């Protein structure tokens, strides 16, 4: 009987520890989403990715695209075909920082915003298309010169102060 109680206690402990809150995403209200887009100060947090011609994959960890008026910073995972890889490169993700980029926004269907970002100062030129909905959910499609296109699904959050 005592052995059974110990096993139950261990299982209970692991169940509780796996349910402990991770870094909670700050879901924005529709007015906050609108304000973040108007201020051009927001973060896209990716939760799923889908390579062209591949199946959707869950993303674990914190992979983001940070957008401000002066800078775009990408730290996104990549899975797909790369056409031109730099010798010695071990990073297969989409990681860059751009201070020279084009940014345009237009109203989309059903209250969404369609945003286009094209980097000018990144070696592997990137063009990103964000569709952001009023509830903060969003999709991102990234086109690259040297990699096959990839899509992400996630949410918009307030841009962290230290970024």
Short mmCIF file of N, CA and C in Angstrom, two decimals:
data_model
loop_
_atom_site.label_atom_id
_atom_site.label_comp_id
_atom_site.label_asym_id
_atom_site.label_seq_id
_atom_site.Cartn_x
_atom_site.Cartn_y
_atom_site.Cartn_z
N UNK A 1 0.82 -1.20 0.00
CA UNK A 1 0.00 0.00 0.00
C UNK A 1 0.86 1.26 0.00
N UNK A 2 1.95 1.24 0.80
CA UNK A 2 2.82 2.42 0.88
C UNK A 2 3.51 2.68 -0.46
N UNK A 3 3.92 1.63 -1.14
CA UNK A 3 4.56 1.76 -2.45
C UNK A 3 3.59 2.40 -3.45
N UNK A 4 2.34 2.01 -3.38
CA UNK A 4 1.31 2.57 -4.28
C UNK A 4 1.13 4.07 -4.03
N UNK A 5 1.13 4.49 -2.77
CA UNK A 5 1.00 5.91 -2.42
C UNK A 5 2.19 6.72 -2.94
N UNK A 6 3.37 6.13 -2.84
CA UNK A 6 4.57 6.82 -3.34
C UNK A 6 4.46 7.01 -4.86
N UNK A 7 4.03 6.00 -5.56
CA UNK A 7 3.88 6.09 -7.02
C UNK A 7 2.83 7.14 -7.38
N UNK A 8 1.72 7.16 -6.65
CA UNK A 8 0.68 8.16 -6.91
C UNK A 8 1.21 9.56 -6.64
N UNK A 9 1.98 9.72 -5.56
CA UNK A 9 2.55 11.04 -5.25
C UNK A 9 3.51 11.50 -6.34
N UNK A 10 4.33 10.59 -6.85
CA UNK A 10 5.27 10.94 -7.92
C UNK A 10 4.51 11.33 -9.18
N UNK A 11 3.50 10.55 -9.54
CA UNK A 11 2.71 10.89 -10.72
C UNK A 11 2.00 12.23 -10.55
N UNK A 12 1.48 12.49 -9.37
CA UNK A 12 0.83 13.76 -9.09
C UNK A 12 1.81 14.91 -9.24
N UNK A 13 3.03 14.76 -8.72
CA UNK A 13 4.06 15.79 -8.83
C UNK A 13 4.38 16.10 -10.29
N UNK A 14 4.59 15.06 -11.10
CA UNK A 14 4.92 15.28 -12.51
C UNK A 14 3.75 15.90 -13.27
N UNK A 15 2.54 15.52 -12.90
CA UNK A 15 1.37 16.12 -13.54
C UNK A 15 1.29 17.60 -13.24
N UNK A 16 1.50 17.97 -11.99
CA UNK A 16 1.47 19.38 -11.61
C UNK A 16 2.60 20.17 -12.26
N UNK A 17 3.79 19.60 -12.30
CA UNK A 17 4.92 20.34 -12.88
C UNK A 17 4.75 20.52 -14.38
N UNK A 18 4.12 19.57 -15.06
CA UNK A 18 3.91 19.74 -16.50
C UNK A 18 2.80 20.73 -16.79
N UNK A 19 1.93 21.01 -15.82
CA UNK A 19 0.85 21.96 -16.00
C UNK A 19 1.22 23.35 -15.51
N UNK A 20 2.41 23.52 -14.99
CA UNK A 20 2.79 24.84 -14.48
C UNK A 20 2.84 25.84 -15.61
N UNK A 21 2.45 27.08 -15.34
CA UNK A 21 2.36 28.06 -16.41
C UNK A 21 3.73 28.38 -17.00
N UNK A 22 3.80 28.35 -18.29
CA UNK A 22 4.99 28.78 -19.00
C UNK A 22 4.93 30.29 -19.10
N UNK A 23 5.84 30.89 -19.83
CA UNK A 23 5.77 32.33 -20.03
C UNK A 23 4.47 32.63 -20.76
N UNK A 24 3.55 33.27 -20.07
CA UNK A 24 2.21 33.49 -20.61
C UNK A 24 2.24 34.56 -21.69
N UNK A 25 1.64 34.24 -22.79
CA UNK A 25 1.54 35.23 -23.87
C UNK A 25 0.54 36.29 -23.46
N UNK A 26 0.89 37.52 -23.73
CA UNK A 26 -0.01 38.62 -23.42
C UNK A 26 -0.93 38.83 -24.60
N UNK A 27 -2.11 38.22 -24.52
CA UNK A 27 -3.08 38.36 -25.59
C UNK A 27 -3.62 39.78 -25.55
N UNK A 28 -3.68 40.39 -26.72
CA UNK A 28 -4.12 41.78 -26.80
C UNK A 28 -5.60 41.86 -27.13
N UNK A 29 -6.23 42.87 -26.59
CA UNK A 29 -7.61 43.19 -26.93
C UNK A 29 -7.62 43.82 -28.33
N UNK A 30 -8.76 43.80 -29.04
CA UNK A 30 -8.81 44.37 -30.39
C UNK A 30 -8.29 45.81 -30.47
N UNK A 31 -8.61 46.63 -29.45
CA UNK A 31 -8.12 48.03 -29.48
C UNK A 31 -6.60 48.08 -29.36
N UNK A 32 -6.04 47.16 -28.57
CA UNK A 32 -4.59 47.11 -28.40
C UNK A 32 -3.90 46.64 -29.67
N UNK A 33 -4.52 45.70 -30.37
CA UNK A 33 -3.98 45.24 -31.65
C UNK A 33 -3.94 46.40 -32.63
N UNK A 34 -5.05 47.13 -32.72
CA UNK A 34 -5.12 48.30 -33.62
C UNK A 34 -4.06 49.33 -33.25
N UNK A 35 -3.91 49.59 -31.97
CA UNK A 35 -2.93 50.58 -31.51
C UNK A 35 -1.50 50.13 -31.83
N UNK A 36 -1.20 48.85 -31.60
CA UNK A 36 0.14 48.32 -31.89
C UNK A 36 0.46 48.44 -33.38
N UNK A 37 -0.53 48.17 -34.23
CA UNK A 37 -0.33 48.28 -35.67
C UNK A 37 -0.15 49.73 -36.09
N UNK A 38 -0.94 50.63 -35.50
CA UNK A 38 -0.79 52.06 -35.83
C UNK A 38 0.56 52.59 -35.39
N UNK A 39 1.03 52.14 -34.24
CA UNK A 39 2.33 52.58 -33.73
C UNK A 39 3.50 51.84 -34.39
N UNK A 40 3.18 50.82 -35.18
CA UNK A 40 4.18 49.97 -35.81
C UNK A 40 5.17 49.48 -34.75
N UNK A 41 4.61 48.88 -33.69
CA UNK A 41 5.40 48.38 -32.57
C UNK A 41 4.72 47.13 -32.02
N UNK A 42 5.14 45.96 -32.54
CA UNK A 42 4.51 44.71 -32.13
C UNK A 42 5.46 43.54 -32.38
N UNK A 43 5.05 42.39 -31.83
CA UNK A 43 5.82 41.17 -31.97
C UNK A 43 4.88 40.07 -32.47
N UNK A 44 5.33 39.34 -33.47
CA UNK A 44 4.61 38.16 -33.94
C UNK A 44 5.27 36.97 -33.26
N UNK A 45 4.49 36.19 -32.50
CA UNK A 45 4.99 35.00 -31.83
C UNK A 45 4.48 33.79 -32.61
N UNK A 46 5.39 33.04 -33.20
CA UNK A 46 5.02 31.89 -34.03
C UNK A 46 4.72 30.67 -33.15
N UNK A 47 3.61 29.98 -33.46
CA UNK A 47 3.25 28.76 -32.75
C UNK A 47 3.23 27.53 -33.66
N UNK A 48 3.03 27.75 -34.95
CA UNK A 48 3.05 26.67 -35.94
C UNK A 48 3.79 27.15 -37.18
N UNK A 49 4.42 26.22 -37.89
CA UNK A 49 5.03 26.55 -39.17
C UNK A 49 4.61 25.50 -40.19
N UNK A 50 4.54 25.95 -41.45
CA UNK A 50 4.19 25.03 -42.52
C UNK A 50 5.07 25.33 -43.73
N UNK A 51 6.05 24.47 -43.98
CA UNK A 51 6.89 24.65 -45.16
C UNK A 51 6.07 24.43 -46.43
N UNK A 52 6.49 25.02 -47.51
CA UNK A 52 5.82 24.81 -48.80
C UNK A 52 5.86 23.33 -49.13
N UNK A 53 4.71 22.75 -49.37
CA UNK A 53 4.63 21.34 -49.74
C UNK A 53 4.84 20.39 -48.57
N UNK A 54 4.86 20.91 -47.35
CA UNK A 54 5.09 20.05 -46.19
C UNK A 54 3.91 20.10 -45.24
N UNK A 55 4.03 19.36 -44.17
CA UNK A 55 2.95 19.33 -43.19
C UNK A 55 3.21 20.37 -42.11
N UNK A 56 2.15 20.78 -41.46
CA UNK A 56 2.24 21.77 -40.39
C UNK A 56 2.96 21.17 -39.20
N UNK A 57 3.82 21.98 -38.57
CA UNK A 57 4.59 21.53 -37.41
C UNK A 57 4.37 22.49 -36.25
N UNK A 58 4.25 21.92 -35.07
CA UNK A 58 4.13 22.72 -33.86
C UNK A 58 5.51 23.31 -33.54
N UNK A 59 5.54 24.54 -33.07
CA UNK A 59 6.80 25.18 -32.70
C UNK A 59 6.86 25.25 -31.18
N UNK A 60 7.92 24.71 -30.62
CA UNK A 60 8.13 24.83 -29.18
C UNK A 60 9.24 25.85 -28.97
N UNK A 61 9.09 26.67 -28.00
CA UNK A 61 10.06 27.73 -27.76
C UNK A 61 9.47 29.07 -28.15
N UNK A 62 10.28 30.09 -28.06
CA UNK A 62 9.82 31.45 -28.34
C UNK A 62 10.50 31.96 -29.61
N UNK A 63 9.82 31.83 -30.73
CA UNK A 63 10.33 32.31 -32.02
C UNK A 63 9.49 33.49 -32.47
N UNK A 64 10.15 34.58 -32.81
CA UNK A 64 9.44 35.84 -33.02
C UNK A 64 9.90 36.60 -34.24
N UNK A 65 9.04 37.54 -34.62
CA UNK A 65 9.36 38.59 -35.57
C UNK A 65 8.97 39.88 -34.87
N UNK A 66 9.96 40.71 -34.53
CA UNK A 66 9.71 41.98 -33.86
C UNK A 66 9.72 43.10 -34.89
N UNK A 67 8.69 43.94 -34.85
CA UNK A 67 8.55 45.02 -35.82
C UNK A 67 8.43 46.34 -35.08
N UNK A 68 9.28 47.29 -35.44
CA UNK A 68 9.16 48.65 -34.93
C UNK A 68 9.38 49.59 -36.12
N UNK A 69 9.25 50.87 -35.89
CA UNK A 69 9.41 51.84 -36.98
C UNK A 69 10.84 51.88 -37.50
N UNK A 70 11.81 51.51 -36.66
CA UNK A 70 13.21 51.62 -37.05
C UNK A 70 13.90 50.29 -37.31
N UNK A 71 13.27 49.17 -36.90
CA UNK A 71 13.98 47.90 -36.99
C UNK A 71 13.02 46.73 -37.11
N UNK A 72 13.43 45.73 -37.87
CA UNK A 72 12.73 44.44 -37.95
C UNK A 72 13.74 43.37 -37.56
N UNK A 73 13.38 42.56 -36.56
CA UNK A 73 14.27 41.51 -36.09
C UNK A 73 13.54 40.18 -36.18
N UNK A 74 14.11 39.23 -36.92
CA UNK A 74 13.50 37.92 -37.08
C UNK A 74 14.35 36.85 -36.39
N UNK A 75 13.67 35.98 -35.68
CA UNK A 75 14.28 34.80 -35.08
C UNK A 75 13.25 33.69 -35.21
N UNK A 76 13.21 33.09 -36.39
CA UNK A 76 12.19 32.09 -36.71
C UNK A 76 12.85 30.78 -37.14
N UNK A 77 12.24 29.67 -36.80
CA UNK A 77 12.78 28.38 -37.25
C UNK A 77 12.49 28.20 -38.74
N UNK A 78 13.26 27.34 -39.38
CA UNK A 78 13.03 27.08 -40.80
C UNK A 78 13.10 25.59 -41.06
N UNK A 79 12.19 25.13 -41.88
CA UNK A 79 12.20 23.74 -42.33
C UNK A 79 11.77 23.77 -43.78
N UNK A 80 12.62 23.33 -44.68
CA UNK A 80 12.30 23.35 -46.11
C UNK A 80 13.58 23.28 -46.91
N UNK A 81 13.48 23.58 -48.18
CA UNK A 81 14.63 23.52 -49.07
C UNK A 81 15.39 24.84 -49.07
N UNK A 82 16.71 24.74 -48.95
CA UNK A 82 17.57 25.90 -49.09
C UNK A 82 18.31 25.74 -50.42
N UNK A 83 18.28 26.79 -51.23
CA UNK A 83 18.88 26.71 -52.55
C UNK A 83 20.34 27.12 -52.56
N UNK A 84 20.71 28.01 -51.67
CA UNK A 84 22.08 28.51 -51.64
C UNK A 84 22.48 28.68 -50.18
N UNK A 85 23.35 27.81 -49.69
CA UNK A 85 23.76 27.84 -48.29
C UNK A 85 25.21 28.29 -48.21
N UNK A 86 25.49 29.18 -47.26
CA UNK A 86 26.86 29.64 -47.06
C UNK A 86 27.70 28.50 -46.48
N UNK A 87 28.92 28.29 -47.01
CA UNK A 87 29.79 27.23 -46.47
C UNK A 87 30.05 27.46 -44.98
N UNK A 88 29.96 26.39 -44.20
CA UNK A 88 30.21 26.46 -42.78
C UNK A 88 29.02 26.91 -41.95
N UNK A 89 27.92 27.27 -42.61
CA UNK A 89 26.75 27.74 -41.89
C UNK A 89 26.03 26.56 -41.24
N UNK A 90 25.72 26.71 -39.95
CA UNK A 90 24.98 25.66 -39.25
C UNK A 90 23.59 26.13 -38.86
N UNK A 91 23.29 27.40 -39.09
CA UNK A 91 21.99 27.95 -38.70
C UNK A 91 21.02 27.86 -39.88
N UNK A 92 19.98 27.06 -39.72
CA UNK A 92 19.01 26.91 -40.78
C UNK A 92 17.78 27.78 -40.59
N UNK A 93 17.77 28.61 -39.57
CA UNK A 93 16.61 29.44 -39.29
C UNK A 93 16.57 30.70 -40.13
N UNK A 94 15.53 31.47 -39.93
CA UNK A 94 15.40 32.79 -40.56
C UNK A 94 15.72 33.78 -39.45
N UNK A 95 16.97 34.25 -39.46
CA UNK A 95 17.45 35.14 -38.41
C UNK A 95 18.14 36.32 -39.05
N UNK A 96 17.62 37.49 -38.77
CA UNK A 96 18.23 38.71 -39.29
C UNK A 96 17.76 39.91 -38.51
N UNK A 97 18.47 41.00 -38.72
CA UNK A 97 18.08 42.30 -38.17
C UNK A 97 18.19 43.29 -39.31
N UNK A 98 17.13 44.03 -39.54
CA UNK A 98 17.10 44.98 -40.65
C UNK A 98 16.70 46.36 -40.15
N UNK A 99 17.45 47.37 -40.60
CA UNK A 99 17.08 48.75 -40.30
C UNK A 99 16.69 49.50 -41.58
N UNK A 100 16.84 48.85 -42.72
CA UNK A 100 16.47 49.44 -44.01
C UNK A 100 15.45 48.51 -44.66
N UNK A 101 14.18 48.89 -44.58
CA UNK A 101 13.11 48.03 -45.07
C UNK A 101 11.92 48.87 -45.52
N UNK A 102 11.12 48.27 -46.40
CA UNK A 102 9.86 48.88 -46.83
C UNK A 102 8.75 48.28 -45.98
N UNK A 103 7.79 49.12 -45.57
CA UNK A 103 6.68 48.66 -44.74
C UNK A 103 5.41 49.25 -45.30
N UNK A 104 4.44 48.40 -45.59
CA UNK A 104 3.15 48.91 -46.05
C UNK A 104 2.04 48.12 -45.37
N UNK A 105 0.92 48.79 -45.15
CA UNK A 105 -0.22 48.19 -44.48
C UNK A 105 -1.49 48.57 -45.22
N UNK A 106 -2.39 47.62 -45.35
CA UNK A 106 -3.68 47.86 -46.01
C UNK A 106 -4.75 47.05 -45.31
N UNK A 107 -5.98 47.53 -45.38
CA UNK A 107 -7.10 46.79 -44.79
C UNK A 107 -7.34 45.52 -45.59
N UNK A 108 -7.57 44.43 -44.87
CA UNK A 108 -7.83 43.15 -45.50
C UNK A 108 -9.28 42.75 -45.32
N UNK A 109 -9.57 41.50 -45.57
CA UNK A 109 -10.93 40.98 -45.44
C UNK A 109 -11.27 40.74 -43.97
N UNK A 110 -12.54 40.88 -43.64
CA UNK A 110 -13.09 40.59 -42.31
C UNK A 110 -12.34 41.32 -41.20
N UNK A 111 -12.00 42.57 -41.43
CA UNK A 111 -11.37 43.39 -40.39
C UNK A 111 -9.89 43.14 -40.18
N UNK A 112 -9.26 42.38 -41.02
CA UNK A 112 -7.83 42.09 -40.86
C UNK A 112 -6.97 43.20 -41.45
N UNK A 113 -5.71 43.18 -41.13
CA UNK A 113 -4.72 44.09 -41.72
C UNK A 113 -3.72 43.26 -42.48
N UNK A 114 -3.39 43.68 -43.69
CA UNK A 114 -2.40 43.01 -44.53
C UNK A 114 -1.14 43.86 -44.51
N UNK A 115 -0.06 43.30 -44.02
CA UNK A 115 1.19 44.04 -43.90
C UNK A 115 2.26 43.38 -44.75
N UNK A 116 3.01 44.20 -45.46
CA UNK A 116 4.11 43.73 -46.30
C UNK A 116 5.39 44.39 -45.81
N UNK A 117 6.41 43.57 -45.56
CA UNK A 117 7.71 44.07 -45.13
C UNK A 117 8.75 43.48 -46.08
N UNK A 118 9.57 44.35 -46.67
CA UNK A 118 10.63 43.89 -47.56
C UNK A 118 11.95 44.47 -47.09
N UNK A 119 12.88 43.59 -46.73
CA UNK A 119 14.17 44.04 -46.25
C UNK A 119 15.06 44.44 -47.42
N UNK A 120 15.90 45.45 -47.18
CA UNK A 120 16.82 45.92 -48.21
C UNK A 120 18.28 45.71 -47.82
N UNK A 121 18.54 45.53 -46.54
CA UNK A 121 19.92 45.44 -46.06
C UNK A 121 20.29 44.07 -45.52
N UNK A 122 19.56 43.04 -45.92
CA UNK A 122 19.84 41.68 -45.48
C UNK A 122 20.33 40.91 -46.70
N UNK A 123 21.43 40.15 -46.52
CA UNK A 123 22.03 39.44 -47.65
C UNK A 123 21.03 38.56 -48.40
N UNK A 124 20.28 37.75 -47.66
CA UNK A 124 19.24 36.92 -48.26
C UNK A 124 17.95 37.74 -48.17
N UNK A 125 17.66 38.50 -49.21
CA UNK A 125 16.51 39.42 -49.19
C UNK A 125 15.25 38.68 -48.78
N UNK A 126 14.54 39.26 -47.84
CA UNK A 126 13.31 38.66 -47.34
C UNK A 126 12.12 39.57 -47.64
N UNK A 127 11.02 38.94 -47.99
CA UNK A 127 9.76 39.65 -48.14
C UNK A 127 8.76 38.90 -47.27
N UNK A 128 8.12 39.64 -46.37
CA UNK A 128 7.20 39.03 -45.41
C UNK A 128 5.81 39.60 -45.59
N UNK A 129 4.83 38.74 -45.50
CA UNK A 129 3.43 39.12 -45.62
C UNK A 129 2.72 38.67 -44.35
N UNK A 130 2.28 39.63 -43.55
CA UNK A 130 1.58 39.36 -42.30
C UNK A 130 0.10 39.65 -42.48
N UNK A 131 -0.75 38.76 -42.05
CA UNK A 131 -2.18 39.00 -41.97
C UNK A 131 -2.52 38.98 -40.50
N UNK A 132 -3.01 40.10 -39.99
CA UNK A 132 -3.29 40.23 -38.57
C UNK A 132 -4.78 40.48 -38.38
N UNK A 133 -5.40 39.67 -37.53
CA UNK A 133 -6.83 39.78 -37.27
C UNK A 133 -7.07 40.57 -35.99
N UNK A 134 -8.29 41.07 -35.84
CA UNK A 134 -8.65 41.92 -34.70
C UNK A 134 -8.40 41.26 -33.35
N UNK A 135 -8.53 39.94 -33.28
CA UNK A 135 -8.35 39.23 -32.01
C UNK A 135 -6.89 38.96 -31.69
N UNK A 136 -5.97 39.40 -32.54
CA UNK A 136 -4.54 39.23 -32.30
C UNK A 136 -3.93 38.01 -32.96
N UNK A 137 -4.76 37.13 -33.51
CA UNK A 137 -4.19 35.99 -34.23
C UNK A 137 -3.62 36.49 -35.55
N UNK A 138 -2.61 35.79 -36.04
CA UNK A 138 -1.93 36.27 -37.24
C UNK A 138 -1.30 35.13 -38.01
N UNK A 139 -1.07 35.38 -39.28
CA UNK A 139 -0.31 34.44 -40.10
C UNK A 139 0.79 35.22 -40.80
N UNK A 140 1.90 34.58 -41.02
CA UNK A 140 3.07 35.19 -41.62
C UNK A 140 3.59 34.28 -42.72
N UNK A 141 3.84 34.85 -43.89
CA UNK A 141 4.46 34.11 -44.99
C UNK A 141 5.77 34.80 -45.31
N UNK A 142 6.85 34.02 -45.34
CA UNK A 142 8.18 34.57 -45.60
C UNK A 142 8.69 34.02 -46.92
N UNK A 143 9.04 34.94 -47.83
CA UNK A 143 9.67 34.56 -49.10
C UNK A 143 11.12 34.99 -49.03
N UNK A 144 11.99 34.15 -49.55
CA UNK A 144 13.41 34.38 -49.48
C UNK A 144 14.05 34.07 -50.82
N UNK A 145 15.16 34.69 -51.10
CA UNK A 145 15.87 34.43 -52.34
C UNK A 145 16.51 33.04 -52.32
N UNK A 146 17.05 32.66 -51.16
CA UNK A 146 17.82 31.42 -51.07
C UNK A 146 17.11 30.24 -50.42
N UNK A 147 15.87 30.45 -50.00
CA UNK A 147 15.13 29.37 -49.34
C UNK A 147 13.71 29.31 -49.89
N UNK A 148 13.13 28.13 -49.81
CA UNK A 148 11.74 27.93 -50.18
C UNK A 148 10.86 28.71 -49.20
N UNK A 149 9.74 29.23 -49.68
CA UNK A 149 8.82 29.99 -48.83
C UNK A 149 8.30 29.12 -47.69
N UNK A 150 7.95 29.80 -46.59
CA UNK A 150 7.41 29.10 -45.43
C UNK A 150 6.36 29.99 -44.79
N UNK A 151 5.36 29.36 -44.17
CA UNK A 151 4.29 30.10 -43.50
C UNK A 151 4.28 29.76 -42.02
N UNK A 152 3.85 30.73 -41.24
CA UNK A 152 3.75 30.58 -39.79
C UNK A 152 2.37 31.04 -39.35
N UNK A 153 1.89 30.45 -38.26
CA UNK A 153 0.67 30.88 -37.61
C UNK A 153 1.04 31.24 -36.19
N UNK A 154 0.41 32.29 -35.66
CA UNK A 154 0.73 32.69 -34.30
C UNK A 154 -0.15 33.81 -33.84
N UNK A 155 0.42 34.68 -33.01
CA UNK A 155 -0.35 35.80 -32.45
C UNK A 155 0.52 37.03 -32.34
N UNK A 156 -0.16 38.16 -32.25
CA UNK A 156 0.50 39.45 -32.08
C UNK A 156 0.53 39.77 -30.60
N UNK A 157 1.67 40.25 -30.15
CA UNK A 157 1.84 40.67 -28.76
C UNK A 157 2.46 42.06 -28.74
N UNK A 158 2.41 42.67 -27.59
CA UNK A 158 3.07 43.96 -27.42
C UNK A 158 4.56 43.74 -27.55
N UNK A 159 5.25 44.66 -28.18
CA UNK A 159 6.70 44.55 -28.34
C UNK A 159 7.37 44.75 -27.00
N UNK A 160 8.19 43.81 -26.56
CA UNK A 160 8.87 43.97 -25.28
C UNK A 160 9.71 45.25 -25.26
N UNK A 161 9.77 45.89 -24.12
CA UNK A 161 10.46 47.18 -23.99
C UNK A 161 11.94 47.09 -24.31
N UNK A 162 12.60 45.98 -23.98
CA UNK A 162 14.04 45.89 -24.16
C UNK A 162 14.47 45.50 -25.56
N UNK A 163 13.54 45.33 -26.49
CA UNK A 163 13.90 44.88 -27.86
C UNK A 163 14.13 46.05 -28.76
#
